[in-house]
Amino acid sequence: MTPQTDEGPLVDDIAARIRARIMNGELAIGKPLRQAALAAEFGVSRTPVREALRQLQNGGLIEMQPHRGAVVRVPAPWEVRQAYEVRAELEGLAARRAAARITDRQLAALREHNAVLREAAERETGGSPATTAANDCFHTVVCEAADNPWLSRMIERINESFPRNVSSLALAGDERHRQENIRQHEAIIEALAAGDPDRADDAMRDHVISSGEHLTAWYERRSQTVFHG
């Protein structure tokens, strides 16, 4: 935990800014995080930067490596698979609840987000910030429709364990996976529009498990190329 000092809010702010850059891919997995460079960039001393990095290490986003210091962590494939197993159950529950609560406006938003993914797939431009946002927003709308803040927070906590851009990178490199992702979203939308909780639950769980397997495979390939020594 970050020590309770007068620098606490500053440490939290620096950690949030670094976390955001890791999550959007600006700081790629395997990239060293130099305290001196970060301190100069943020206009602070090394002390709050060091505490911010410790906070991110406790959260699992970075790790300390011999001779390299803080590095954006490459999750082990088994961690990704296990996390997505849990996420599948949680998001399945969210879809089940959403089936009885979703509004026409929210259904329209789901269709719009999936349309962005479909158009990107047709142009073969997956892996962009726009597709990352569209994919994230699709799932966010379902969580909002579920109307359970506890459930949303638990799903968000899992999502924050891995850089969000990686899912889009995995999609970008696999045309079949991109099309499958869009079809699975369509199945979820159809189940929600029909008000069918069982079908919505099954469609969402199948989608998240499938996405987790693709992401696990991506990390397996990536972990073989990132330098750890």
Coordinates of C-alpha atoms in Angstrom, one line a residue:
M1 CA 0.0 0.0 0.0
T2 CA 1.1 3.6 -0.6
P3 CA 2.3 5.2 2.6
Q4 CA -0.1 7.8 4.0
T5 CA 1.9 11.0 3.5
D6 CA 1.2 14.5 2.2
E7 CA 2.2 13.2 -1.2
G8 CA -0.6 10.6 -1.2
P9 CA -2.8 12.4 -3.7
L10 CA 0.2 13.2 -5.9
V11 CA 1.2 9.5 -5.9
D12 CA -2.3 8.4 -6.8
D13 CA -2.4 10.9 -9.6
I14 CA 0.9 9.8 -11.1
A15 CA -0.1 6.1 -10.7
A16 CA -3.4 6.9 -12.5
R17 CA -1.6 8.6 -15.4
I18 CA 1.0 5.8 -15.8
R19 CA -1.8 3.2 -15.6
A20 CA -3.8 5.0 -18.3
R21 CA -0.8 5.0 -20.6
I22 CA -0.3 1.3 -20.0
M23 CA -3.9 0.5 -20.6
N24 CA -4.1 2.3 -23.9
G25 CA -0.8 0.8 -25.1
E26 CA 1.3 3.9 -25.1
L27 CA 3.6 2.1 -22.6
A28 CA 3.8 -1.3 -24.2
I29 CA 4.2 -4.6 -22.3
G30 CA 7.9 -5.3 -21.6
K31 CA 8.8 -1.6 -21.7
P32 CA 11.1 -0.4 -18.9
L33 CA 9.8 2.5 -16.8
R34 CA 12.7 4.8 -15.8
Q35 CA 12.1 6.7 -12.5
A36 CA 14.3 9.6 -13.5
A37 CA 12.6 10.1 -16.9
L38 CA 9.1 9.8 -15.4
A39 CA 10.0 12.3 -12.6
A40 CA 11.3 14.8 -15.2
E41 CA 8.2 14.3 -17.4
F42 CA 5.8 14.9 -14.5
G43 CA 7.9 17.7 -12.9
V44 CA 8.2 15.9 -9.6
S45 CA 10.9 14.2 -7.5
R46 CA 11.6 10.5 -7.8
T47 CA 9.9 9.8 -4.5
P48 CA 6.3 10.0 -5.6
V49 CA 7.2 8.3 -8.9
R50 CA 8.8 5.4 -6.9
E51 CA 5.7 5.1 -4.7
A52 CA 3.4 5.2 -7.8
L53 CA 5.3 2.4 -9.4
R54 CA 5.1 0.4 -6.2
Q55 CA 1.3 0.9 -6.3
L56 CA 1.1 -0.3 -9.9
Q57 CA 3.3 -3.3 -9.0
N58 CA 0.9 -4.2 -6.2
G59 CA -1.9 -4.0 -8.8
G60 CA 0.0 -6.4 -11.1
L61 CA 0.5 -4.0 -14.0
I62 CA 4.3 -3.8 -13.6
E63 CA 7.0 -5.9 -12.2
M64 CA 10.6 -5.3 -10.9
Q65 CA 13.2 -7.1 -12.9
P66 CA 16.9 -7.5 -12.1
H67 CA 19.1 -5.0 -14.0
R68 CA 16.0 -3.4 -15.6
G69 CA 14.0 -2.0 -12.7
A70 CA 10.2 -1.4 -13.3
V71 CA 8.9 -3.0 -16.4
V72 CA 5.3 -3.1 -17.8
R73 CA 4.4 -6.7 -16.9
V74 CA 3.6 -9.4 -19.4
P75 CA 0.8 -11.5 -17.8
A76 CA 1.3 -15.3 -17.8
P77 CA -1.1 -17.0 -20.2
W78 CA -2.7 -19.0 -17.4
E79 CA -3.5 -15.7 -15.6
V80 CA -5.3 -14.4 -18.6
R81 CA -7.3 -17.6 -19.1
Q82 CA -8.3 -17.8 -15.4
A83 CA -9.3 -14.1 -15.3
Y84 CA -11.5 -14.5 -18.4
E85 CA -13.2 -17.5 -16.9
V86 CA -14.3 -15.3 -14.0
R87 CA -15.1 -12.4 -16.3
A88 CA -17.3 -14.7 -18.4
E89 CA -19.4 -15.6 -15.4
L90 CA -19.7 -12.0 -14.3
E91 CA -20.5 -10.6 -17.7
G92 CA -22.9 -13.5 -18.3
L93 CA -24.8 -12.4 -15.2
A94 CA -24.7 -8.8 -16.4
A95 CA -26.3 -9.8 -19.7
R96 CA -28.9 -11.9 -17.9
R97 CA -29.9 -8.9 -15.8
A98 CA -29.7 -6.6 -18.8
A99 CA -32.2 -8.7 -20.7
A100 CA -34.9 -7.5 -18.4
R101 CA -33.8 -3.9 -18.1
I102 CA -32.1 -2.8 -21.4
T103 CA -33.7 0.3 -23.1
D104 CA -34.1 1.0 -26.8
R105 CA -31.5 3.7 -26.5
Q106 CA -29.0 1.2 -25.1
L107 CA -29.8 -1.4 -27.7
A108 CA -29.2 1.3 -30.4
A109 CA -25.8 2.1 -28.7
L110 CA -24.8 -1.6 -28.9
R111 CA -25.6 -1.7 -32.6
E112 CA -23.7 1.5 -33.2
H113 CA -20.6 0.1 -31.4
N114 CA -20.7 -3.1 -33.3
A115 CA -21.1 -1.2 -36.6
V116 CA -17.8 0.5 -35.9
L117 CA -16.2 -2.9 -35.5
R118 CA -17.8 -4.2 -38.6
E119 CA -16.7 -1.2 -40.7
A120 CA -13.2 -1.5 -39.4
A121 CA -13.1 -5.2 -40.2
E122 CA -14.3 -4.4 -43.8
R123 CA -11.5 -1.9 -44.1
E124 CA -9.0 -4.2 -42.3
T125 CA -8.2 -1.5 -39.8
G126 CA -8.7 -3.3 -36.6
G127 CA -6.5 -2.5 -33.6
S128 CA -7.1 1.2 -33.7
P129 CA -8.1 3.4 -30.7
A130 CA -11.6 3.6 -32.3
T131 CA -12.1 -0.1 -32.3
T132 CA -10.7 -0.5 -28.8
A133 CA -13.2 2.2 -27.6
A134 CA -16.1 0.6 -29.5
N135 CA -15.4 -2.9 -28.1
D136 CA -15.0 -1.5 -24.6
C137 CA -18.2 0.6 -24.9
F138 CA -20.2 -2.4 -26.1
H139 CA -19.5 -4.2 -22.9
T140 CA -19.9 -1.1 -20.8
V141 CA -23.4 -0.6 -22.1
V142 CA -24.4 -4.1 -21.1
C143 CA -23.0 -3.5 -17.6
E144 CA -24.9 -0.2 -17.4
A145 CA -28.1 -2.0 -18.4
A146 CA -27.6 -4.6 -15.8
D147 CA -27.9 -1.9 -13.2
N148 CA -25.7 -3.4 -10.5
P149 CA -22.8 -1.2 -9.4
W150 CA -21.2 -4.1 -7.5
L151 CA -21.2 -6.2 -10.6
S152 CA -19.8 -3.4 -12.7
R153 CA -17.0 -2.7 -10.3
M154 CA -15.9 -6.4 -10.2
I155 CA -15.9 -6.6 -14.0
E156 CA -13.9 -3.3 -14.2
R157 CA -11.3 -4.6 -11.7
I158 CA -10.6 -7.6 -14.0
N159 CA -10.5 -5.4 -17.1
E160 CA -7.9 -3.1 -15.4
S161 CA -5.6 -6.1 -14.9
F162 CA -4.6 -6.2 -18.5
P163 CA -3.8 -3.4 -21.1
R164 CA -7.1 -2.8 -23.0
N165 CA -5.4 -2.2 -26.3
V166 CA -4.1 -5.8 -26.4
S167 CA -7.6 -7.2 -27.2
S168 CA -7.7 -5.0 -30.3
L169 CA -4.2 -6.0 -31.2
A170 CA -5.3 -9.7 -31.0
L171 CA -8.3 -8.9 -33.2
A172 CA -6.2 -6.9 -35.7
G173 CA -4.0 -9.9 -36.4
D174 CA -6.8 -12.4 -37.1
E175 CA -9.5 -11.8 -39.7
R176 CA -11.5 -14.9 -38.6
H177 CA -11.4 -13.7 -35.0
R178 CA -12.6 -10.2 -36.0
Q179 CA -15.6 -11.6 -37.8
E180 CA -16.3 -14.0 -35.0
N181 CA -16.2 -11.2 -32.5
I182 CA -18.8 -9.2 -34.5
R183 CA -21.1 -12.2 -34.9
Q184 CA -20.9 -12.9 -31.1
H185 CA -21.8 -9.3 -30.4
E186 CA -24.8 -9.7 -32.8
A187 CA -26.0 -12.8 -30.9
I188 CA -25.8 -10.9 -27.6
I189 CA -27.8 -8.0 -29.1
E190 CA -30.4 -10.3 -30.5
A191 CA -30.9 -12.1 -27.1
L192 CA -31.1 -8.8 -25.2
A193 CA -33.6 -7.3 -27.7
A194 CA -35.7 -10.5 -27.3
G195 CA -35.6 -10.1 -23.5
D196 CA -34.2 -13.7 -23.3
P197 CA -32.0 -13.9 -20.1
D198 CA -30.9 -17.5 -20.7
R199 CA -29.8 -16.8 -24.2
A200 CA -28.2 -13.5 -23.3
D201 CA -26.2 -15.2 -20.5
D202 CA -25.0 -18.0 -22.7
A203 CA -24.1 -15.7 -25.6
M204 CA -22.1 -13.4 -23.4
R205 CA -20.3 -16.2 -21.6
D206 CA -19.4 -17.9 -24.9
H207 CA -18.1 -14.6 -26.2
V208 CA -15.9 -13.8 -23.3
I209 CA -14.5 -17.3 -23.1
S210 CA -13.7 -17.2 -26.8
S211 CA -12.1 -13.8 -26.4
G212 CA -10.0 -15.0 -23.5
E213 CA -8.7 -17.9 -25.5
H214 CA -7.6 -15.6 -28.3
L215 CA -6.0 -13.2 -25.9
T216 CA -4.3 -16.1 -24.1
A217 CA -2.8 -17.3 -27.4
W218 CA -1.6 -13.7 -28.1
Y219 CA 0.1 -13.5 -24.8
E220 CA 1.7 -16.9 -25.3
R221 CA 3.2 -15.7 -28.5
R222 CA 4.2 -12.3 -27.1
S223 CA 5.8 -13.8 -23.9
Q224 CA 8.3 -15.7 -26.1
T225 CA 9.6 -12.5 -27.7
V226 CA 9.7 -10.0 -24.8
F227 CA 13.1 -9.8 -23.1
H228 CA 13.1 -10.7 -19.5
G229 CA 16.8 -10.9 -18.6

